[in-house]
Short mmCIF file of C-alpha atoms in Angstrom, two decimals:
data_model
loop_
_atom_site.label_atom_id
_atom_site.label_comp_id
_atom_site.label_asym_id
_atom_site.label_seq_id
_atom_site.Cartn_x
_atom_site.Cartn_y
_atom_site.Cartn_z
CA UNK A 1 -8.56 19.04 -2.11
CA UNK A 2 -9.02 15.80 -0.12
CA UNK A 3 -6.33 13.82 1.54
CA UNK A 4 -6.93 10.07 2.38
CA UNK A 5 -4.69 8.63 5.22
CA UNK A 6 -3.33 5.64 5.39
CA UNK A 7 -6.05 4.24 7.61
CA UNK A 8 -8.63 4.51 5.33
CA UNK A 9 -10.17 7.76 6.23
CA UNK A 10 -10.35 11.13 4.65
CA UNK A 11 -8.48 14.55 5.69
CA UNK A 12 -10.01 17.82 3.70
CA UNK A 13 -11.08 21.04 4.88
CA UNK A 14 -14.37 20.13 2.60
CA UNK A 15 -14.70 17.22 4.31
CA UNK A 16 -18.73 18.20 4.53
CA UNK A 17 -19.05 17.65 1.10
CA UNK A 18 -18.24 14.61 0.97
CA UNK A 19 -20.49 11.51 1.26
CA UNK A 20 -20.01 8.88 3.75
CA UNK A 21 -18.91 5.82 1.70
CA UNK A 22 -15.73 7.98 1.18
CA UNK A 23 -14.97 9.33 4.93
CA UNK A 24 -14.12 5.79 6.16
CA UNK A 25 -17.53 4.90 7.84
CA UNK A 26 -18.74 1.74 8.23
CA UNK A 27 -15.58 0.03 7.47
CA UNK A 28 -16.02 -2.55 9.92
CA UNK A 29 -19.64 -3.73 8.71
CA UNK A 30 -21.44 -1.12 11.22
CA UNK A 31 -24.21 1.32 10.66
CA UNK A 32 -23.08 4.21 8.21
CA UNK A 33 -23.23 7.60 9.75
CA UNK A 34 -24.74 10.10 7.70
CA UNK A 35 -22.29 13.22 6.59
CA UNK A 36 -22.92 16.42 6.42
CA UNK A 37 -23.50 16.12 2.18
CA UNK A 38 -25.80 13.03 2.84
CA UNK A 39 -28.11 15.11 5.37
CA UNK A 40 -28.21 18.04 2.49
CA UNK A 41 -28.81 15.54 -0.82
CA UNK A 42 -31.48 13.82 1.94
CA UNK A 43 -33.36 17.05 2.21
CA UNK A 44 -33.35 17.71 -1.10
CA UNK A 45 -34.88 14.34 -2.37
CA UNK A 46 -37.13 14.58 0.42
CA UNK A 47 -38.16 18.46 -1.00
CA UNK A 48 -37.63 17.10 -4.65
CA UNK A 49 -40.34 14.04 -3.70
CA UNK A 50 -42.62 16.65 -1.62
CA UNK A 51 -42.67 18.92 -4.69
CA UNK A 52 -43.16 16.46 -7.69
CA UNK A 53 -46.07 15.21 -5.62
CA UNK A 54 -47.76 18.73 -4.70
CA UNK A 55 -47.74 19.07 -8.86
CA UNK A 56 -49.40 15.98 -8.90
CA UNK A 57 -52.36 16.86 -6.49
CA UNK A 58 -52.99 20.42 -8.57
CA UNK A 59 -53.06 18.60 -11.99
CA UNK A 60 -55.59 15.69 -9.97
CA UNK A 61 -57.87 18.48 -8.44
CA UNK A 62 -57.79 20.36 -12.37
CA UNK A 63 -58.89 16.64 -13.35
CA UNK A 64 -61.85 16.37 -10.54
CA UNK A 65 -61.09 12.20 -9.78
CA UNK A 66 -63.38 10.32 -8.16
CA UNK A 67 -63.25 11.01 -3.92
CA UNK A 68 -61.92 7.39 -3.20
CA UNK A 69 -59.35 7.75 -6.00
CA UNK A 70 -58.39 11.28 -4.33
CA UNK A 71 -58.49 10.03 -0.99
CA UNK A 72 -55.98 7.00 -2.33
CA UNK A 73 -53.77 9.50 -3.44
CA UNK A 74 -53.24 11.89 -1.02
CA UNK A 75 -52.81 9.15 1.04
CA UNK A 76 -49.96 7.11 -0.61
CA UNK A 77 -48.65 10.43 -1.59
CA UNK A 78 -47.76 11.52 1.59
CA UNK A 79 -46.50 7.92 2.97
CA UNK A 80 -44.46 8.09 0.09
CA UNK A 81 -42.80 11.40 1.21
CA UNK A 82 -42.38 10.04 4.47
CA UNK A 83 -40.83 6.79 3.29
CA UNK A 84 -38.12 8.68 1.44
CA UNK A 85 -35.91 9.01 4.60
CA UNK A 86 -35.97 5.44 4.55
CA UNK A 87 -34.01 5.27 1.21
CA UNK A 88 -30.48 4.41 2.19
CA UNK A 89 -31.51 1.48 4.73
CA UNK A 90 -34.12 -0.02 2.57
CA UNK A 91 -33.57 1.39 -1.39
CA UNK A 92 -34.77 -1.87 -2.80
CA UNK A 93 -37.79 -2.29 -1.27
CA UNK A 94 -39.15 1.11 -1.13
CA UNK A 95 -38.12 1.40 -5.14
CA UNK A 96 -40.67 -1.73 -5.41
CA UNK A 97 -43.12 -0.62 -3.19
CA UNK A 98 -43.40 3.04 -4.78
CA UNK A 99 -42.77 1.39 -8.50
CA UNK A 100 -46.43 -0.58 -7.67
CA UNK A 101 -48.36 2.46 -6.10
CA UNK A 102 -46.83 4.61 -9.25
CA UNK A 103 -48.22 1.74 -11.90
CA UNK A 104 -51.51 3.72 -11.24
CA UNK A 105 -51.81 6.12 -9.07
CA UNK A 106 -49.68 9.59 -9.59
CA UNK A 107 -48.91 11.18 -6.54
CA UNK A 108 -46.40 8.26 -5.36
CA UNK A 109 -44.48 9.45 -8.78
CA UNK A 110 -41.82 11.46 -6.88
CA UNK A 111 -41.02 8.89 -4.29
CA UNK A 112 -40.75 6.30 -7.11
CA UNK A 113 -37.74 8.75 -8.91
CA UNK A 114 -35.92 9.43 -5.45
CA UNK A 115 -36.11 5.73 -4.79
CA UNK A 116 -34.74 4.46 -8.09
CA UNK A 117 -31.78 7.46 -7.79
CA UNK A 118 -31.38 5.86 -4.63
CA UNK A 119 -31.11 1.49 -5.52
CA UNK A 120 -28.76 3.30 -8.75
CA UNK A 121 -26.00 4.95 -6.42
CA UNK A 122 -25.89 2.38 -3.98
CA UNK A 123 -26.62 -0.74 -5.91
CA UNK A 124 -24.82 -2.63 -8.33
CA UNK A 125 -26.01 -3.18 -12.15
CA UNK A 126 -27.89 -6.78 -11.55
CA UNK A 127 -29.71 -5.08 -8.94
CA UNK A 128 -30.67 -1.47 -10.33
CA UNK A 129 -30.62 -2.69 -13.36
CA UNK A 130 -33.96 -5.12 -13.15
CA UNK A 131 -35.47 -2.15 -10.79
CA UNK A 132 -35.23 0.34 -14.19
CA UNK A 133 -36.75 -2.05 -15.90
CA UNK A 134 -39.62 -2.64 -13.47
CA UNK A 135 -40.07 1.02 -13.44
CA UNK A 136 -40.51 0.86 -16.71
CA UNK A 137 -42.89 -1.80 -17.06
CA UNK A 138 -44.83 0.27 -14.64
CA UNK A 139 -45.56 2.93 -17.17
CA UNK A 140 -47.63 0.69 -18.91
CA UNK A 141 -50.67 -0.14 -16.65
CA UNK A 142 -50.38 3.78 -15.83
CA UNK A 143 -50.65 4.92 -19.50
CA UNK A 144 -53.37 2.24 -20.29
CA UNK A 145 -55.50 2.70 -16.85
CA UNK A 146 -55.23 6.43 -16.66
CA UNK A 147 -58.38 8.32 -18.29
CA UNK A 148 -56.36 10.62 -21.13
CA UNK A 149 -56.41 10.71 -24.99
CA UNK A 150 -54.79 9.10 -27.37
CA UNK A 151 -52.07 11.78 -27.38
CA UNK A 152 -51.61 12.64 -24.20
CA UNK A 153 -50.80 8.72 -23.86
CA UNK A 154 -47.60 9.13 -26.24
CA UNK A 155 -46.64 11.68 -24.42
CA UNK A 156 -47.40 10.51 -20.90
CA UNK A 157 -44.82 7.42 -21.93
CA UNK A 158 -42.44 9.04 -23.73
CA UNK A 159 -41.69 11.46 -20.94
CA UNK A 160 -42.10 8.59 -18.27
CA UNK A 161 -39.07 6.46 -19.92
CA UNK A 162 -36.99 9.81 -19.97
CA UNK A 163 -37.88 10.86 -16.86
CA UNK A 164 -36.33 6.64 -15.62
CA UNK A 165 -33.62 6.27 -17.93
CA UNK A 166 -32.21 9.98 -16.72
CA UNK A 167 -32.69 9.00 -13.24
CA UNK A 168 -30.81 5.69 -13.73
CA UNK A 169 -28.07 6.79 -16.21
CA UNK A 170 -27.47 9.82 -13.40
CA UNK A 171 -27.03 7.25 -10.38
CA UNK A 172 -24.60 5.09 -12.35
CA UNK A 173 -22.68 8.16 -13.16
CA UNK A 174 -22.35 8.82 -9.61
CA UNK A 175 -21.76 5.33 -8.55
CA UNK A 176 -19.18 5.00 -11.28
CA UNK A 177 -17.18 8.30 -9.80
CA UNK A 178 -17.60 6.48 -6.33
CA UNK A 179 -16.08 3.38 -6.98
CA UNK A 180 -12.90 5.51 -9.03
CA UNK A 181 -12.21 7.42 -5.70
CA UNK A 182 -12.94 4.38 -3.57
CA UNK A 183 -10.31 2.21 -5.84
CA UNK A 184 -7.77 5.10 -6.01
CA UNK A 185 -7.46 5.06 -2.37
CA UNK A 186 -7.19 1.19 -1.69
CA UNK A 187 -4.59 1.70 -4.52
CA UNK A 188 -2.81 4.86 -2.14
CA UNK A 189 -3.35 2.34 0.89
CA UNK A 190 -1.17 -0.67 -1.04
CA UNK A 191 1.42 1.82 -2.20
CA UNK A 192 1.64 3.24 1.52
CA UNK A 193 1.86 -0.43 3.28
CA UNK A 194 4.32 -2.12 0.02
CA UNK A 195 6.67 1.83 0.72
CA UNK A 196 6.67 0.80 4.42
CA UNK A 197 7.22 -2.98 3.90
CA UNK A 198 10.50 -2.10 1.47
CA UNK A 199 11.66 0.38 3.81
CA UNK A 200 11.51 -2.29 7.09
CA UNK A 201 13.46 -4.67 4.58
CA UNK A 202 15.79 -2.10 3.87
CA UNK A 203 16.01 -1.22 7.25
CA UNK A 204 16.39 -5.42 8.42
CA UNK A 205 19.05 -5.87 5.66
CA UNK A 206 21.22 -3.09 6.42
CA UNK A 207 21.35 -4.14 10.06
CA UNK A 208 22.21 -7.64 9.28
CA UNK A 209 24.59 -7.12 6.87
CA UNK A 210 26.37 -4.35 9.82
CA UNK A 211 25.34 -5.95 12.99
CA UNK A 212 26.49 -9.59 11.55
CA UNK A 213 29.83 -8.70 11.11
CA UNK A 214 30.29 -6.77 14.20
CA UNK A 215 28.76 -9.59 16.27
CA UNK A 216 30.42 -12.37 14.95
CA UNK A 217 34.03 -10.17 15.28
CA UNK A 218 33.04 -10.63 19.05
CA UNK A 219 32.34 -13.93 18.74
CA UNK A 220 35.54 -14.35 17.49
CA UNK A 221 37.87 -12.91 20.03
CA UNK A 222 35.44 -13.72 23.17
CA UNK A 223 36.65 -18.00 21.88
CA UNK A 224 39.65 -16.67 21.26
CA UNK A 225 39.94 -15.45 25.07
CA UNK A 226 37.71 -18.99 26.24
CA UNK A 227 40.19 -21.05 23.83
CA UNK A 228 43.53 -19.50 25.20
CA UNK A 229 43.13 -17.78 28.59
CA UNK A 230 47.06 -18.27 28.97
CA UNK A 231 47.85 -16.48 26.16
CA UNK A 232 50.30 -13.71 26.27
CA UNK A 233 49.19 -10.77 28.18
CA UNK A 234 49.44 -8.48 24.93
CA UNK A 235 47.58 -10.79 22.94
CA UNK A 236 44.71 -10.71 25.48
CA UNK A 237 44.87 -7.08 25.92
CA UNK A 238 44.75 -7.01 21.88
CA UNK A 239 41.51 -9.33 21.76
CA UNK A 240 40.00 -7.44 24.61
CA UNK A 241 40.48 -3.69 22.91
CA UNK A 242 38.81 -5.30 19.89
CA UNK A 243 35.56 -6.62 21.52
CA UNK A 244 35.63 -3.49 23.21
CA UNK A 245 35.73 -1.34 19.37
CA UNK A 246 33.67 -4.00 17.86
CA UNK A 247 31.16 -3.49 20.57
CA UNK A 248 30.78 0.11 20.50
CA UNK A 249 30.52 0.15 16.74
CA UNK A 250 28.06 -2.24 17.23
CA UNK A 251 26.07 -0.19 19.73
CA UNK A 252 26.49 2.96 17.15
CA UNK A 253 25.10 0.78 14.40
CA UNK A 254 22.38 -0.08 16.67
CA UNK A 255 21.77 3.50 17.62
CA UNK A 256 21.67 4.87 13.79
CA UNK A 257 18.54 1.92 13.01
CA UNK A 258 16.63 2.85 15.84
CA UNK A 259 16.87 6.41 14.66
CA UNK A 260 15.87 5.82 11.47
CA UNK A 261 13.18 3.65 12.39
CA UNK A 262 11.96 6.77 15.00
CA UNK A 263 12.40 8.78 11.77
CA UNK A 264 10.33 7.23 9.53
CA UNK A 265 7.13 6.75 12.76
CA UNK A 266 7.56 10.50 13.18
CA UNK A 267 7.54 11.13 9.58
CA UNK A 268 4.09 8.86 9.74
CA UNK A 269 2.60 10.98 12.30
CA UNK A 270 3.67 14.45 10.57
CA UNK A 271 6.64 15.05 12.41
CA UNK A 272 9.76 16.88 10.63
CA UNK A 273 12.77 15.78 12.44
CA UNK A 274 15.56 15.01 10.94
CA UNK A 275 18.29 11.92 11.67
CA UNK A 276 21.17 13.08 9.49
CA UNK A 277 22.93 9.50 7.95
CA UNK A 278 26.03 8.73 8.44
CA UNK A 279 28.50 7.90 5.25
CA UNK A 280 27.94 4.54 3.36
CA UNK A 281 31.07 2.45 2.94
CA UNK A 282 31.43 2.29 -0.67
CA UNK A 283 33.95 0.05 -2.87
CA UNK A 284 36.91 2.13 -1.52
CA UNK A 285 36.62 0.98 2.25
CA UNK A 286 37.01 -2.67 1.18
CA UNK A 287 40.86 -2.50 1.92
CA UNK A 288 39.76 -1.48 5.54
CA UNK A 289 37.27 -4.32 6.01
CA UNK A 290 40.10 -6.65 5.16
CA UNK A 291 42.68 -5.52 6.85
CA UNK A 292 40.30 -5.52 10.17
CA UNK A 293 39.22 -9.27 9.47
CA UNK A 294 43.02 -10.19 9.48
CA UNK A 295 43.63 -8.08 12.80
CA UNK A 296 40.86 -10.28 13.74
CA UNK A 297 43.46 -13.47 12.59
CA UNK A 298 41.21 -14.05 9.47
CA UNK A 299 43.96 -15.01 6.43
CA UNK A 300 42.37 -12.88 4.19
CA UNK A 301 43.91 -12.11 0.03
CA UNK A 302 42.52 -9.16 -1.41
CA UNK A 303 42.61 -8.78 -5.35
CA UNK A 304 41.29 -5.20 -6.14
CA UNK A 305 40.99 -4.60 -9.80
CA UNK A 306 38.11 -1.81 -9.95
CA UNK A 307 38.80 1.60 -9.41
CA UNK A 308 36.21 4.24 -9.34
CA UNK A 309 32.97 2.67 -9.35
CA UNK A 310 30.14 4.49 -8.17
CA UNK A 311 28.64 4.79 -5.31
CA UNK A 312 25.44 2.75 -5.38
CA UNK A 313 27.19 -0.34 -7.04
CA UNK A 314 30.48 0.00 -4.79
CA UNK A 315 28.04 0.34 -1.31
CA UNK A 316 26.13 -3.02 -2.54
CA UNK A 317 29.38 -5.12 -3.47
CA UNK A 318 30.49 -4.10 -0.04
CA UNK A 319 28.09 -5.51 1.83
CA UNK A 320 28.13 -8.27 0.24
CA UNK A 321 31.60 -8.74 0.61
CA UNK A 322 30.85 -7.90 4.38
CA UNK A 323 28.10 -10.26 4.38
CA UNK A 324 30.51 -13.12 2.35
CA UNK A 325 33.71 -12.35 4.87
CA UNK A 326 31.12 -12.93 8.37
CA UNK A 327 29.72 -16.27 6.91
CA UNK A 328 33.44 -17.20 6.67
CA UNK A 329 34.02 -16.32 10.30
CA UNK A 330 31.15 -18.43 10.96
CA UNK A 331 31.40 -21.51 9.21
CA UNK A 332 35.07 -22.19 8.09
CA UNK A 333 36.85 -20.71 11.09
CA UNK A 334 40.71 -19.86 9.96
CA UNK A 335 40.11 -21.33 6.33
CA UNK A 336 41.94 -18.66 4.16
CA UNK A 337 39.86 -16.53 2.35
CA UNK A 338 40.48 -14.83 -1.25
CA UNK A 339 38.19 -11.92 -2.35
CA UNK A 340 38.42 -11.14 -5.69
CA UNK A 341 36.72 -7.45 -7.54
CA UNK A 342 37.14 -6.60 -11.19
CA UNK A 343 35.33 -4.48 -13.17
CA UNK A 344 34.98 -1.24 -15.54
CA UNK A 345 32.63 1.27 -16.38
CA UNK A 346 30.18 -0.47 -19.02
CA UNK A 347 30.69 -3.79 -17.74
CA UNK A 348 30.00 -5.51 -14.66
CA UNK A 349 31.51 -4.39 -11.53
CA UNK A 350 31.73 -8.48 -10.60
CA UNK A 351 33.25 -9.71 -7.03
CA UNK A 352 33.99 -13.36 -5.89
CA UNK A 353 34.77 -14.55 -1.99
CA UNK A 354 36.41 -18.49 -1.97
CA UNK A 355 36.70 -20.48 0.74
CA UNK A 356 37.87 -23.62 1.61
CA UNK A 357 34.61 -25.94 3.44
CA UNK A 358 35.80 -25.90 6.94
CA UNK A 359 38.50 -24.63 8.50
CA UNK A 360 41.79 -25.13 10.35
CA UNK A 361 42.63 -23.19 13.86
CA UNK A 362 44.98 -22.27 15.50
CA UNK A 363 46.95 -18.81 17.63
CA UNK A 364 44.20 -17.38 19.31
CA UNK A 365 41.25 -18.81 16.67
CA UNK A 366 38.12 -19.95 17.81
CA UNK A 367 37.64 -22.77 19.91
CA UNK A 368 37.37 -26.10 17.19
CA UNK A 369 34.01 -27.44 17.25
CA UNK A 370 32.44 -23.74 17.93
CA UNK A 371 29.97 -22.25 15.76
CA UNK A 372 28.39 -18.91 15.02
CA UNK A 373 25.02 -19.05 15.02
CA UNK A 374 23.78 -17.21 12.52
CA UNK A 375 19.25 -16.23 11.47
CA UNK A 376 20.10 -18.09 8.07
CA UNK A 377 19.42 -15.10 5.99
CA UNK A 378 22.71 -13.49 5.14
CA UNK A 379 22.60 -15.05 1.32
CA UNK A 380 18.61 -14.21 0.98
CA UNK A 381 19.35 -10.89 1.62
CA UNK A 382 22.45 -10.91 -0.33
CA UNK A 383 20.85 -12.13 -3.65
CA UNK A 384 17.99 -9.01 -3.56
CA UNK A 385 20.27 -6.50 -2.93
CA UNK A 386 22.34 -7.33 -6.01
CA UNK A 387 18.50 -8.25 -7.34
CA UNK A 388 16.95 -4.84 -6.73
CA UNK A 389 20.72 -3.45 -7.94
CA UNK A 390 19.74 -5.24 -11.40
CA UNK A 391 22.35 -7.64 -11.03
CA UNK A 392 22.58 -11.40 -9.45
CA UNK A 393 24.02 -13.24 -6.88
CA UNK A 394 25.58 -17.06 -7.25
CA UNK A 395 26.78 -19.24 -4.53
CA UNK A 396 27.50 -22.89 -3.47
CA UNK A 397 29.97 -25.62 -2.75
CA UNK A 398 32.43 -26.23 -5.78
CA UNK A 399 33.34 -29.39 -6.58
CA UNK A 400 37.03 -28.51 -5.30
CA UNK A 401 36.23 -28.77 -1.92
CA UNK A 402 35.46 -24.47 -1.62
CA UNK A 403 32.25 -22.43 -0.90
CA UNK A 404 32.18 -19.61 -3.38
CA UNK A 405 29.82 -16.37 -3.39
CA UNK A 406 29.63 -14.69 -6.99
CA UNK A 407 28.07 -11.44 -7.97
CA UNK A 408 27.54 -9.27 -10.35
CA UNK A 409 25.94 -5.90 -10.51
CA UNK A 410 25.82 -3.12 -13.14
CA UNK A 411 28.29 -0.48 -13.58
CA UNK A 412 26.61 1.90 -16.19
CA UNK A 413 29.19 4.49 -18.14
CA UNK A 414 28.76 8.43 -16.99
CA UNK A 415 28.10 10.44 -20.23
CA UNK A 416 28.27 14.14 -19.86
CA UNK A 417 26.04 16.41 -21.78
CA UNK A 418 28.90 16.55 -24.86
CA UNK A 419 28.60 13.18 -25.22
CA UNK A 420 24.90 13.11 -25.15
CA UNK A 421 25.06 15.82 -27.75
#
C-alpha cells in the first residue's frame, strides 16, 4: 500500500512501482526525475518500438522495395527507435514528426504508437486529442500510396484505426487513474492542514479563555496593591497569596499548552508520547469560579438552575462564563455582576452574564481610570465555541444601561437501549 505525507510525497515499500508524477517530483517546476517504473515502462516502449519495427523490415525485404525506399526506411526506422527516449521531454513533437514519416513509410510505425501512448498519458484531451486524429488522417496517404490490393487496403485501415484508438483510449485510462490518485492526495493534504488549523484554534481558544482569566486576576490585585499600598497588612498579604496562586496556575496552564502543542509535533513526526490531560471544568465547577472572582472583590450573584448537564455542554458554558466574568474584570471594574444558568435535558442548557457599563471602585479595587488590556477576541472565540457546540452566542449593550452575554447550547436527552427499543 502507499502512504502520501503531508508534504506531498509518497511513503510505500513499492515505492519502485510507482511513476514519478506521484512520488512528489518536480513539484517546484524542476526537471522530473525518472523512477524506477518510468526507467522499466521506458525500456519496454523502447523494445516494444525496436520490435514493431524489426517486423516491419522482414515483411519490406518479403516485399523486395525499391533500394532508395529501403534505404529510407531503415533509416527513419532506426532514428525513430532512438528518438523514443526522447518521449517524455518532447511527446508532442516526436508524435508529429513520427505521425509524418508513418503517413508512408512503415518502419517509423512503432515509434509513431509509443509516441501517441506517450502525448495520451501526459497530455490533456485538446492536445492528444487532435494528435489521434492526425494519426489517423495519416492512415490515409499510407493506405492509398502503399502498393497492396484492394483488400489488403481494408484491412491495412481497419487495423491501423484499432491499432490508434487502443493506443489512445489506453493512455487516457492511465491518465484518468493519475489524476484520481493525484486529486485524492491534494484532498489528504487539505484535510491534514484544515485538522491542524482546528486543532491550533482549539489550542489558541482554550488558552485564552484560561490564561485570560488568570492574567487579568493579577491584574486585579497587582492595582489593588498600586491603588492602596497602605492597606492593612492582612489585606496585602491576602492580595499577594493570590497573585502568587493565580500565577502558578497560570504557569501550569501554560505548561499543559506547550505540552500539547509538543504532543501533537511529535505525533507529526511519528512519535508516540503521551501528555495525559488534565480534568475539564465542567458546569459543576461554576460555584468555584464565582466564589474565586468575589475573593478577588468581584460582587458576583450566581443563579444555578441546571443540574446534571453533560459534560461537553457544561465544559463550553463554562468557559464562556469564564470568558464573560474576565471581560467584566476588564471593562466594568467593581460593577456587580449576575450570572444566570437554566436548563434541562431536551432543552437548551442557556446561561446569561449582566453587567452594568462601567463600574464603581472601591476597598482594594483597581485603580479608577485603569484598564485591562485585552487581544479583542474573547467574544469571537466565544460565539464558535457555542457555534461548533450547535448552539449561539448573543451579546451587546441593553438599552438599560447593562452589557449582557447570552448563550445557548444543546442539551440532548440520554436514551438507554430500553428506550430505544
Amino acid at each position: 500500500m502507499t502512504e502520501l505525507r503531508g508534504d506531498g510525497a509518497a511513503t510505500s515499500e513499492y515505492r519502485w512501482a510507482l511513476p514519478s508524477v506521484l512520488l512528489g517530483d518536480g513539484s517546484a517546476g524542476g526537471r522530473v526525475r525518472r523512477s524506477t517504473r518510468d526507467w522499466i515502462v521506458d525500456i519496454l516502449l523502447f523494445l516494444l518500438a525496436c520490435g514493431l519495427t524489426f517486423l516491419s523490415l522482414i515483411e519490406l525485404r518479403a516485399q523486395r522495395p525499391p533500394e532508395p525506399l529501403m534505404f529510407a526506411e531503415q533509416v527513419t526506422g532506426a532514428l525513430s527507435c532512438a528518438a523514443v527516449w526522447l518521449r517524455r521531454r518532447w511527446p508532442v513533437a516526436l508524435a508529429v514528426v513520427t505521425g509524418l514519416l508513418s503517413s508512408y513509410l512503415e518502419m517509423p510505425g512503432g515509434a509513431s504508437v509509443a509516441a501517441l501512448f506517450t502525448v495520451a498519458v501526459h497530455r490533456p484531451f485538446k492536445i492528444s486529442g487532435p494528435i489521434t486524429l492526425f494519426n489517423l488522417l495519416t492512415l490515409i496517404p499510407y493506405v492509398s500510396l502503399r502498393p497492396q490490393t484492394e483488400l489488403d487496403r481494408t484491412w491495412t485501415a481497419a487495423l491501423g484505426v484499432a491499432i490508434v484508438l487502443t493506443v489512445f483510449a489506453w493512455g487516457i485510462v492511465i491518465r484518468a487513474r493519475r489524476q484520481l490518485v493525484w486529486s485524492l492526495r491534494q484532498r489528504a493534504d487539505s484535510a491534514a492542514e484544515e485538522a491542524k488549523r482546528l486543532e491550533r484554534e482549539r489550542i489558541a481558544r482554550e488558552m485564552h479563555d484560561v490564561l485570560a482569566h488568570r492574567i487579568s486576576m493579577l491584574s486585579l490585585h497587582a492595582g489593588a496593591l498600586e491603588f492602596r499600598p497602605d492597606a492593612p497588612p492582612g489585606e496585602i498579604a491576602k492580595a499577594a497569596g493570590a497573585i502568587r496562586a493565580n500565577a502558578h496556575l497560570a504557569l501550569q496552564d501554560l505548561r499543559e499548552v506547550i505540552g500539547v502543542l509538543r504532543h501533537s509535533t511529535s505525533e507529526g513526526e511519528g512519535g508516540e508520547g503521551t501528555v495525559p490531560d488534565r480534568p475539564q471544568p465542567t458546569l459543576a465547577d461554576l460555584p468555584a469560579l464565582v466564589e474565586e472572582c468575589r475573593h478577588a472583590g468581584m460582587d458576583v450573584r450566581l443563579d444555578l438552575r441546571a443540574d446534571g448537564a453533560p459534560e461537553g455542554p457544561g465544559r463550553n458554558l463554562y468557559r464562556i462564563v469564564q470568558e464573560a466574568l474576565t471581560n467584566a474584570r476588564k471593562h466594568a471594574g467593581g460593577a456587580p455582576v449576575t450570572v444566570t444558568v437554566e436548563g434541562a435535558p431536551g432543552k437548551a442548557l442557556s446561561v446569561e452574564v449582566r453587567n452594568p457599563l462601567g463600574g464603581r471602585h472601591g476597598g482594594l479595587g483597581v485603580r479608577h481610570g485603569t484598564r485591562i488590556p485585552g487581544a479583542g477576541a474573547g467574544l469571537i472565540g466565544l460565539t464558535e465555541r457555542a457555534e461548533l457546540a450547535g448552539g449561539r452566542l448573543e451579546h451587546g449593550a441593553t438599552p438599560q444601561g447593562e452589557f449582557v452575554v447570552r448563550a445557548w447550547l444543546p442539551w440532548p436527552v440520554e436514551t438507554t437501549q430500553e428506550d430505544d427499543a
